[in-house]
PDB file of C-alpha atoms (C1' of nucleotides) in Angstrom:
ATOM      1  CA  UNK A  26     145.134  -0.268  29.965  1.00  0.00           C
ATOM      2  CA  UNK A  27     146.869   2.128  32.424  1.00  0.00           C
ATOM      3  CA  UNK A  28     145.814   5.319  30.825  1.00  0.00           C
ATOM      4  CA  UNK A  29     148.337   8.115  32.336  1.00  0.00           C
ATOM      5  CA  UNK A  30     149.324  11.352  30.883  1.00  0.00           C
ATOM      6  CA  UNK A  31     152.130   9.644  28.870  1.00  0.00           C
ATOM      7  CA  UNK A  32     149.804   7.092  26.840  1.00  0.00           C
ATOM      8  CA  UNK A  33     147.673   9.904  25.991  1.00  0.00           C
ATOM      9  CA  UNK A  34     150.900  11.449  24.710  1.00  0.00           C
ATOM     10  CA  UNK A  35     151.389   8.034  22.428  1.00  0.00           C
ATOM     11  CA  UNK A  36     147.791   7.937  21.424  1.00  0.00           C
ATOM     12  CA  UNK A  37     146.973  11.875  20.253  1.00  0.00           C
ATOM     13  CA  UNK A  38     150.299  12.252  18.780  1.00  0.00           C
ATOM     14  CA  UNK A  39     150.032   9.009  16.813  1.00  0.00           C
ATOM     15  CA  UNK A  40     146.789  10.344  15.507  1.00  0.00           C
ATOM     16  CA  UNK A  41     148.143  13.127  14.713  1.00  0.00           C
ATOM     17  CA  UNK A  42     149.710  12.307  11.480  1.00  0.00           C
ATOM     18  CA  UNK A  43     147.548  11.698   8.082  1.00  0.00           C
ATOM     19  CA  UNK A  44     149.569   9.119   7.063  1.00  0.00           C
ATOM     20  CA  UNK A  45     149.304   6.950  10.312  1.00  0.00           C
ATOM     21  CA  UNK A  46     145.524   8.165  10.302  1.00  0.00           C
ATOM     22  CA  UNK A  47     145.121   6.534   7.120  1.00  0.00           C
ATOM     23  CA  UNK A  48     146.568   3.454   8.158  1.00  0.00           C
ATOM     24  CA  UNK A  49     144.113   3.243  10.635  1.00  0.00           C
ATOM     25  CA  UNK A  50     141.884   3.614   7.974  1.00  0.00           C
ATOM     26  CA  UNK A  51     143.072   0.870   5.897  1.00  0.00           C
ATOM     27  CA  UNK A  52     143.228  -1.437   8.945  1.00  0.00           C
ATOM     28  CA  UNK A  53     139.730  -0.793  10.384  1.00  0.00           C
ATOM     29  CA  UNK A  54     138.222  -2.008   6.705  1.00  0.00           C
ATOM     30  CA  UNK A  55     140.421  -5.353   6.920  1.00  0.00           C
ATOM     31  CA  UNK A  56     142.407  -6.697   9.855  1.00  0.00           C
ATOM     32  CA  UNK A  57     145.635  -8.985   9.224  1.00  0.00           C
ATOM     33  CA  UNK A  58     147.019  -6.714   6.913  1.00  0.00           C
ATOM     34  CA  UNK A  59     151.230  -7.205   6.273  1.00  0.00           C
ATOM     35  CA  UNK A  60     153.799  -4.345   5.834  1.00  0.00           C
ATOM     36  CA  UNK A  61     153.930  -5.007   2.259  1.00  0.00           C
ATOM     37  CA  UNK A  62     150.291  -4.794   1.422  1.00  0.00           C
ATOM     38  CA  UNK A  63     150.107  -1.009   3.885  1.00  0.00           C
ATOM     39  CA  UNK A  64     153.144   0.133   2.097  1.00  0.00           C
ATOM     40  CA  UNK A  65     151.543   0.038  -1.024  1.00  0.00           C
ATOM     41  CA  UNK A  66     147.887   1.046   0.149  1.00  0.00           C
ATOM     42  CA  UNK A  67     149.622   4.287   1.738  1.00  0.00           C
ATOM     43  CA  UNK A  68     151.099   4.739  -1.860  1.00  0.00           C
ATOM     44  CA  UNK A  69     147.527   4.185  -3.137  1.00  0.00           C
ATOM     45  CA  UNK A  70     145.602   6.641  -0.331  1.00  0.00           C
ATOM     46  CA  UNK A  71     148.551   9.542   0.023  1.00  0.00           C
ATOM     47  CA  UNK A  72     149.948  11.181  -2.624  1.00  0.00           C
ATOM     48  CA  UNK A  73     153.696  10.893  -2.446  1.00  0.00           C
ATOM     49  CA  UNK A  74     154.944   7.553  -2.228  1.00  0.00           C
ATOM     50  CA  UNK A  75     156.432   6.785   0.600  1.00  0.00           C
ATOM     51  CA  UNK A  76     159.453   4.083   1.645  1.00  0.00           C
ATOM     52  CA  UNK A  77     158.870   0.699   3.151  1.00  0.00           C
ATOM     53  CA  UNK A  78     160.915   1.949   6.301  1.00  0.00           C
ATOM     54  CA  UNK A  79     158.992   5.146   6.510  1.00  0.00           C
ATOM     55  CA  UNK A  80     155.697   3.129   6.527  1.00  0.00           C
ATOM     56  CA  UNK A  81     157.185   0.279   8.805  1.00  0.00           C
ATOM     57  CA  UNK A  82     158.128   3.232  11.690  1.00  0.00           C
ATOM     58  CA  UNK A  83     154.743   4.560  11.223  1.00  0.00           C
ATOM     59  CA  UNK A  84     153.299   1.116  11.979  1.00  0.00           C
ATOM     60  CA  UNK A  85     155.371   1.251  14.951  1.00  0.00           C
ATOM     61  CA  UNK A  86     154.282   4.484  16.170  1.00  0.00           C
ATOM     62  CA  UNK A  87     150.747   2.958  16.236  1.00  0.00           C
ATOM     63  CA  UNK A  88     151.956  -0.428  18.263  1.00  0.00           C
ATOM     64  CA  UNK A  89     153.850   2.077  20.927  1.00  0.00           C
ATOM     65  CA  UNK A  90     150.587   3.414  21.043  1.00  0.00           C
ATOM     66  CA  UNK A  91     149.040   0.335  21.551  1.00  0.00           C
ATOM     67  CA  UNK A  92     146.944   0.672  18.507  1.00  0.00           C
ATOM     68  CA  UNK A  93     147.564  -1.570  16.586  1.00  0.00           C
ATOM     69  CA  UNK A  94     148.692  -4.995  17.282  1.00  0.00           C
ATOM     70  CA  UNK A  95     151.118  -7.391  15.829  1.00  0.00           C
ATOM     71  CA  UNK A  96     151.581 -11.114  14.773  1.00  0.00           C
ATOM     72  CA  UNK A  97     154.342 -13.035  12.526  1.00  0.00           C
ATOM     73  CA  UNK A  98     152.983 -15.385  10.101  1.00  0.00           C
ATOM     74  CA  UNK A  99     156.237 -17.119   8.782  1.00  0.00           C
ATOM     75  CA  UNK A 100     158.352 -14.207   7.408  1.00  0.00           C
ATOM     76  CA  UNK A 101     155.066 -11.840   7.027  1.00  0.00           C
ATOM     77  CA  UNK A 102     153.899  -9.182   9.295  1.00  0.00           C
ATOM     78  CA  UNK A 103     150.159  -9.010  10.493  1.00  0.00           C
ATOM     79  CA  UNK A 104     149.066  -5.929  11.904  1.00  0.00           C
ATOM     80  CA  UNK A 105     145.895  -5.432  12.685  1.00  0.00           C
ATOM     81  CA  UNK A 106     143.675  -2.493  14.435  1.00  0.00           C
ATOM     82  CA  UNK A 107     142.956  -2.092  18.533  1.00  0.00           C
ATOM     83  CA  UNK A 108     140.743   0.338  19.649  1.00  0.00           C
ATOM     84  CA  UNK A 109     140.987  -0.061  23.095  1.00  0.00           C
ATOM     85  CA  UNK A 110     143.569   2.790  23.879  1.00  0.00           C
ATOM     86  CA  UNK A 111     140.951   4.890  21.536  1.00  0.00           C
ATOM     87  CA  UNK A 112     138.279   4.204  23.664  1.00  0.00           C
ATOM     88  CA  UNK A 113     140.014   4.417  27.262  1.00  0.00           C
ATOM     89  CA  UNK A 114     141.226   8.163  26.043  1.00  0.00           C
ATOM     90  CA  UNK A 115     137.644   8.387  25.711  1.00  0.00           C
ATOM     91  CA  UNK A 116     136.915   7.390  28.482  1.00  0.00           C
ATOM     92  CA  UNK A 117     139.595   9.108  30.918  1.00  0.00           C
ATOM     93  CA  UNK A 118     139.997  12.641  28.788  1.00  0.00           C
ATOM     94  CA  UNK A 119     138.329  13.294  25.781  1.00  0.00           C
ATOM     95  CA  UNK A 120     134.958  12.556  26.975  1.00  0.00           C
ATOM     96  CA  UNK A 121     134.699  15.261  29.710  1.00  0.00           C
ATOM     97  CA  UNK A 122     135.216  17.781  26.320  1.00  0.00           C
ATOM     98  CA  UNK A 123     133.020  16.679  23.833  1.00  0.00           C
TER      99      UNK A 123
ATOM    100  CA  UNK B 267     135.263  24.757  10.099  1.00  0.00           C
ATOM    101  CA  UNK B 268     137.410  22.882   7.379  1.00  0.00           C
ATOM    102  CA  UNK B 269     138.129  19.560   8.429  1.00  0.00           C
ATOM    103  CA  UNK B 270     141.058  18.760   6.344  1.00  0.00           C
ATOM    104  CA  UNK B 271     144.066  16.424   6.698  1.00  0.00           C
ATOM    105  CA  UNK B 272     145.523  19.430   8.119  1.00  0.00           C
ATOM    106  CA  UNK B 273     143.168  20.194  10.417  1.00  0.00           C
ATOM    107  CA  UNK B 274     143.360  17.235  12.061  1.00  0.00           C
ATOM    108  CA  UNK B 275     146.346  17.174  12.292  1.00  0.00           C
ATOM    109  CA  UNK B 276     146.650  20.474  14.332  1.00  0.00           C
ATOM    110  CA  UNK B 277     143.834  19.264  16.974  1.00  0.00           C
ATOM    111  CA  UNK B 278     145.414  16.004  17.913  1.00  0.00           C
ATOM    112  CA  UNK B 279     149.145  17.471  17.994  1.00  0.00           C
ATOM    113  CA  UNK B 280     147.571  20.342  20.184  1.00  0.00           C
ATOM    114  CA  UNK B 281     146.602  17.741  22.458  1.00  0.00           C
ATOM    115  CA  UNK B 282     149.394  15.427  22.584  1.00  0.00           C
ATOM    116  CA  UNK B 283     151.037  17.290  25.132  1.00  0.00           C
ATOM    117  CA  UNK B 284     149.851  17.234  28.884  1.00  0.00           C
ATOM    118  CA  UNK B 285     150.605  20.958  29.392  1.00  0.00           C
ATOM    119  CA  UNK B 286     147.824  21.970  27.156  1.00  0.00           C
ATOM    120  CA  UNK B 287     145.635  19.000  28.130  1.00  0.00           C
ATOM    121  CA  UNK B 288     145.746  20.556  31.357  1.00  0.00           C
ATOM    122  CA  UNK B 289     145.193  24.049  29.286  1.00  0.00           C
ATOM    123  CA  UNK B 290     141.929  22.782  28.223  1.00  0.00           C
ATOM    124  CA  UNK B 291     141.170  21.433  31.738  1.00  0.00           C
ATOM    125  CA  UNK B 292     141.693  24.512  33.411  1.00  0.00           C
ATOM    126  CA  UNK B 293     139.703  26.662  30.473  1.00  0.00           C
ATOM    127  CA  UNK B 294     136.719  23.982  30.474  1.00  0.00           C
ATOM    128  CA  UNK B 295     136.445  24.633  34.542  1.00  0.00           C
ATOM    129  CA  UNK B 296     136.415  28.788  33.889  1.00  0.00           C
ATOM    130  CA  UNK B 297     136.371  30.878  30.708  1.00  0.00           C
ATOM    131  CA  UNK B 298     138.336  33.733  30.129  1.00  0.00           C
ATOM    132  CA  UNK B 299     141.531  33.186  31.780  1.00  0.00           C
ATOM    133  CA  UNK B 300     144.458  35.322  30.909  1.00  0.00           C
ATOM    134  CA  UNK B 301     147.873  34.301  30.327  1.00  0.00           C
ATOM    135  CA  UNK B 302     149.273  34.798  33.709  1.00  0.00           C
ATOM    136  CA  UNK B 303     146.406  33.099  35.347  1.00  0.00           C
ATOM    137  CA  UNK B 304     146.762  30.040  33.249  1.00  0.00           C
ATOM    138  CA  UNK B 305     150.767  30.374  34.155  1.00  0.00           C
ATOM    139  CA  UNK B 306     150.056  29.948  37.721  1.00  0.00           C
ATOM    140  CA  UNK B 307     147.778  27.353  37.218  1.00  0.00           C
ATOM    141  CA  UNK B 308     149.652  25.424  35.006  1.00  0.00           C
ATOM    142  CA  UNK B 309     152.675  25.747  37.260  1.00  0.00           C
ATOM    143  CA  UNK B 310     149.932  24.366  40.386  1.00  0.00           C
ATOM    144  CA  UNK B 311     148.911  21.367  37.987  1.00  0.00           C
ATOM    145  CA  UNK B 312     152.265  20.305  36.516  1.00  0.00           C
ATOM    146  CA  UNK B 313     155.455  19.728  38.350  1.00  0.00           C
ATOM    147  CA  UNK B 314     158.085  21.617  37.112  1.00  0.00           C
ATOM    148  CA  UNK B 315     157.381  25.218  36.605  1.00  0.00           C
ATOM    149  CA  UNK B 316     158.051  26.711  33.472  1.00  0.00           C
ATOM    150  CA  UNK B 317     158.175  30.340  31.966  1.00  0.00           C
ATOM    151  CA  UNK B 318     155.017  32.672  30.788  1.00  0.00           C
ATOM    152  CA  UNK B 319     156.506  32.035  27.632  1.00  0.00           C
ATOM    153  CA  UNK B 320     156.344  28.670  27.384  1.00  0.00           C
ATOM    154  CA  UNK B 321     153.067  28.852  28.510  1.00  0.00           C
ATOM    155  CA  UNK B 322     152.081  31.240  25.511  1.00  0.00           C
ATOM    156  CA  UNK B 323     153.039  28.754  23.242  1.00  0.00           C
ATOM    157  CA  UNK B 324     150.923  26.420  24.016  1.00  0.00           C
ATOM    158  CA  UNK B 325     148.292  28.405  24.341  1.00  0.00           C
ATOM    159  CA  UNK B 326     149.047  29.629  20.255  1.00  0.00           C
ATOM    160  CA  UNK B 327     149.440  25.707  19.310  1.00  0.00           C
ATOM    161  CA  UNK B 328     145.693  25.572  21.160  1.00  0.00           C
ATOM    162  CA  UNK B 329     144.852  28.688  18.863  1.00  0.00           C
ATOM    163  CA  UNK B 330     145.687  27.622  15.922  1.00  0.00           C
ATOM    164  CA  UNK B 331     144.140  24.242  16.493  1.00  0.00           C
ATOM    165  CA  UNK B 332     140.968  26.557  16.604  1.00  0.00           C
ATOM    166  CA  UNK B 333     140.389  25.251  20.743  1.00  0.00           C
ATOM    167  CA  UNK B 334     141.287  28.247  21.986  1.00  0.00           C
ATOM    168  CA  UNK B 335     139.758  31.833  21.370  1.00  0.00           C
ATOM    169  CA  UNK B 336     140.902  35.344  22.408  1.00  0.00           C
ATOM    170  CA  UNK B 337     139.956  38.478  23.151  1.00  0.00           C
ATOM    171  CA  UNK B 338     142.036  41.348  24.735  1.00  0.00           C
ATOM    172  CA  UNK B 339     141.069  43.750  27.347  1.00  0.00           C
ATOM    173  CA  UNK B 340     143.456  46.439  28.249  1.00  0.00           C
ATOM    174  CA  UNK B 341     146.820  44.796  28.284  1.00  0.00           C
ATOM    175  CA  UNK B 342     145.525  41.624  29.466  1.00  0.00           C
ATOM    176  CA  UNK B 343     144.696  38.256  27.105  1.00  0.00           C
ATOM    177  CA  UNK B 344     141.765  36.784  27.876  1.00  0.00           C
ATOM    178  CA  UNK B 345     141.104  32.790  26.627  1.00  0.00           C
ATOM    179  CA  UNK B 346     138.058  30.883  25.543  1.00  0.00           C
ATOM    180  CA  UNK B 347     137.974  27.209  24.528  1.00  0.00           C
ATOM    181  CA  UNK B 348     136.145  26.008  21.860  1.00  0.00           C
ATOM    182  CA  UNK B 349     135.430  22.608  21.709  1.00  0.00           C
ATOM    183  CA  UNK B 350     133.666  23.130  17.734  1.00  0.00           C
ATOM    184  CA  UNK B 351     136.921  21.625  16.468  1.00  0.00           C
ATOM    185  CA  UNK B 352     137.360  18.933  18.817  1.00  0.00           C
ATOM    186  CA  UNK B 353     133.195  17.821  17.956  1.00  0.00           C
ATOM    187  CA  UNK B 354     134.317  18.263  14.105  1.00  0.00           C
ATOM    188  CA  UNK B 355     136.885  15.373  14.487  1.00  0.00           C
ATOM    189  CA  UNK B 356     135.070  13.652  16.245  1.00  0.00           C
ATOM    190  CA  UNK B 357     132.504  14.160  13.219  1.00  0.00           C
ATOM    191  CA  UNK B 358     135.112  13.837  10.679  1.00  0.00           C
ATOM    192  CA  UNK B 359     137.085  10.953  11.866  1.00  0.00           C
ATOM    193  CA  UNK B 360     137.068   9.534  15.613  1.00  0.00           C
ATOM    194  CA  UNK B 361     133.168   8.808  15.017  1.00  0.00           C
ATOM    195  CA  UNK B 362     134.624   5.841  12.458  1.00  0.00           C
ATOM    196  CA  UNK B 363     136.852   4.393  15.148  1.00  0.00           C
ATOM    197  CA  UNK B 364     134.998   4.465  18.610  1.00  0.00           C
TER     198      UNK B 364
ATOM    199  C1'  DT C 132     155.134  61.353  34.436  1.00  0.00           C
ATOM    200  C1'  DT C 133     157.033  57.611  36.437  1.00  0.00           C
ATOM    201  C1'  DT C 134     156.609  52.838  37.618  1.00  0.00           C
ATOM    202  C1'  DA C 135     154.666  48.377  37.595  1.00  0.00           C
ATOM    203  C1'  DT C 136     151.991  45.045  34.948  1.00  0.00           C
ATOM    204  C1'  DA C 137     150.711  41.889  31.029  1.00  0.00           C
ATOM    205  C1'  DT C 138     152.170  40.565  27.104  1.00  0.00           C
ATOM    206  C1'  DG C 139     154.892  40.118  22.444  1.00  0.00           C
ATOM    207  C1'  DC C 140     158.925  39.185  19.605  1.00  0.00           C
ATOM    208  C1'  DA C 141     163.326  37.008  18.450  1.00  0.00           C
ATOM    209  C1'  DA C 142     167.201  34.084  19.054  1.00  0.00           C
ATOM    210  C1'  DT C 143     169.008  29.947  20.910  1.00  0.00           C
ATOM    211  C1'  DG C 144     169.464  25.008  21.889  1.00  0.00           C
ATOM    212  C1'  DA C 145     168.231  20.209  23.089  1.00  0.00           C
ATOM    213  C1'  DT C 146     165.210  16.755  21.604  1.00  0.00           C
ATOM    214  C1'  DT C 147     161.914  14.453  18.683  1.00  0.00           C
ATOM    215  C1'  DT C 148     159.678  13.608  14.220  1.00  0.00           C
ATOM    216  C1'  DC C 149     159.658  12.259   9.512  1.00  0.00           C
ATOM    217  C1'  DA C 150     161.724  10.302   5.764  1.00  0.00           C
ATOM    218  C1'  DT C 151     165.698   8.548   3.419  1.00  0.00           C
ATOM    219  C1'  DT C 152     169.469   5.119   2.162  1.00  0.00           C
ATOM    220  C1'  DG C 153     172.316   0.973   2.631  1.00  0.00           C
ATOM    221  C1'  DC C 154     172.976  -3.318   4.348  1.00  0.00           C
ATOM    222  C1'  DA C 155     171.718  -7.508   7.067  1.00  0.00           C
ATOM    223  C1'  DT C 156     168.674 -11.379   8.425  1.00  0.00           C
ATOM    224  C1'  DG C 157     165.258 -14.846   8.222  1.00  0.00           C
ATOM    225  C1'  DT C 158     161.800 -17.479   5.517  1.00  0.00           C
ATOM    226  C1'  DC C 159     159.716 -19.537   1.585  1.00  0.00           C
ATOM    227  C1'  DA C 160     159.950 -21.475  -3.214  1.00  0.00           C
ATOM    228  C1'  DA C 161     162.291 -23.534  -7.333  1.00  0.00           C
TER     229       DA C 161
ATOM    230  C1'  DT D  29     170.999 -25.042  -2.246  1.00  0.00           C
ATOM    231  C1'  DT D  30     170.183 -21.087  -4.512  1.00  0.00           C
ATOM    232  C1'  DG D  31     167.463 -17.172  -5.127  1.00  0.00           C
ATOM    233  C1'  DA D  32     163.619 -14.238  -4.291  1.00  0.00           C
ATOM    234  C1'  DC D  33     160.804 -12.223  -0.807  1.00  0.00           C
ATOM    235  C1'  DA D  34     159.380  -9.739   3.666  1.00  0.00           C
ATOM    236  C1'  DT D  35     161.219  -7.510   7.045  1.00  0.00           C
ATOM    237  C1'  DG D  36     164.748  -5.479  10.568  1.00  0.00           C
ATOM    238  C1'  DC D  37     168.524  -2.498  11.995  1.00  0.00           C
ATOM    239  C1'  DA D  38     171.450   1.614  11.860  1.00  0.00           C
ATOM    240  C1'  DA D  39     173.008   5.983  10.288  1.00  0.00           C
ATOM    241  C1'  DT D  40     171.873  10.256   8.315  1.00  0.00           C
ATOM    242  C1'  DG D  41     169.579  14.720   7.749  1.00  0.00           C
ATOM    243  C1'  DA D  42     165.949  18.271   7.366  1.00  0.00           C
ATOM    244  C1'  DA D  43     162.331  20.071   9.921  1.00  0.00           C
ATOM    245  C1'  DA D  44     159.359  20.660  13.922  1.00  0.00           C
ATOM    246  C1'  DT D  45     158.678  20.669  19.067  1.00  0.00           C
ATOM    247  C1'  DC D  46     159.579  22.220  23.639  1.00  0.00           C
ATOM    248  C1'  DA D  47     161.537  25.265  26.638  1.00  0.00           C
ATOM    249  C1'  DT D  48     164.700  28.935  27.691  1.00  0.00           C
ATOM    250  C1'  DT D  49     166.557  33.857  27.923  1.00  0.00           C
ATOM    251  C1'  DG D  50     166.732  38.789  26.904  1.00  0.00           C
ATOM    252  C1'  DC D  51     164.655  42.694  25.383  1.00  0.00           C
ATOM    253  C1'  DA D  52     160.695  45.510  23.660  1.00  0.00           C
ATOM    254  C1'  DT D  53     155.929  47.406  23.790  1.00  0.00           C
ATOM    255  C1'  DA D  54     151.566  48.804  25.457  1.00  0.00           C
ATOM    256  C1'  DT D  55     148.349  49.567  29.198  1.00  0.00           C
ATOM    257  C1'  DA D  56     147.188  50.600  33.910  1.00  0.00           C
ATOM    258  C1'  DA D  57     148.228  52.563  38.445  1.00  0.00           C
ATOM    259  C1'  DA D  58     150.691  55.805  41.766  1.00  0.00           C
TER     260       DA D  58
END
DNA sequence: TTTATATGCAATGATTTCATTGCATGTCAA
DNA sequence: TTGACATGCAATGAAATCATTGCATATAAA
C-alpha cells in the first residue's frame, strides 16, 4: 500500500460522493455483494434512482481507489469492502489532524 | 456543525487535492497565515508554482468545507484551520469504517 | 498625495466528474 | 439451442474542478 499524494487523491475524492459513501455503507454490512443487488440498494438508500452504468462506474471509482475489491462468480460480480487504503490515509495524513 | 450528505461531501473533496492537503499542513504547523504567505509556501512545497489566485481558491474550497477560518487585518487575510469538521466526520462517518 | 501592497472579482479554457443511452458480450437455464 | 440474465464498452452531454489572465479595490507606507 504505497500511500503517495496521488492515492490520497483516489481515496478522499472517492469518499467524497454520497452515493459511493453509501455503497460503502451497504458493503461494510455484507461483503460479496453483485452489481445487481448495489444497483438496486442505491435505488433503495438515495433518492433518485440511478442507472446500472452510473452505479457500475461508481463501483469502479472505489476499486481505483483500492476500496473495494473484486471477484467474478460465473457471470456475477462480487464486490466486496477493503479498508486498508482507509486506514493507511490514516495512518500517513489524516491522523496528524484529528 | 451539520453533518449532512453535503457536508461531507465538501470536507473530503476539500481534501482530495494535494495543494490544500499541503494547505492544512502548513496551517496545522502555524496559525494565521495570510494569503501571500501560504502562496510562497505552497509554491516551496509543491513543484510547479502557481498564481495567488489559484491559491485563493483553495483556500475558499477549505472555507467552505468549514477547515479554514478568517479574519482580516488591514488589507491582509489572515487563516485559521479548524479541524471541528474534520473530528465531525470522523464522528459522523469514518468512525464506522476504521 | 502618490505609490506599493494584499487581496477580490470576472472571464476564459482545459480537464474531470456524474449520469445517461445504446449496443455488445459472456454465462446460465429451459 | 434459444432466451434471459449480469455485465462491459463507448459515445454523449451537462456540470464542476483546476488553473490562468486582466483588471479593480482597499489599505498601508513614503
Amino acid at each position: 500500500m504505497s500511500m503517495d499524494a496521488d492515492q490520497l487523491d483516489r481515496i478522499f475524492k472517492a469518499l467524497a460522493d454520497p452515493t459511493r459513501r453509501g455503497l460503502v455503507d451497504r458493503l461494510a454490512t455484507r461483503p460479496g455483494q453483485s452489481l445487481f443487488e448495489l444497483c438496486a440498494a442505491a435505488v433503495a438508500d438515495g433518492q433518485p434512482a440511478m442507472s446500472r452504468q452510473a452505479v457500475s462506474q461508481h463501483l469502479d471509482m472505489l476499486e481505483k481507489a483500492g476500496l473495494v475489491q473484486v471477484t467474478w462468480v460465473g457471470r456475477t460480480k462480487l464486490h466486496t469492502l477493503d479498508l486498508t487504503p482507509l486506514r493507511a490515509a490514516q495512518a500517513a495524513w489524516l491522523g496528524r489532524h484529528m
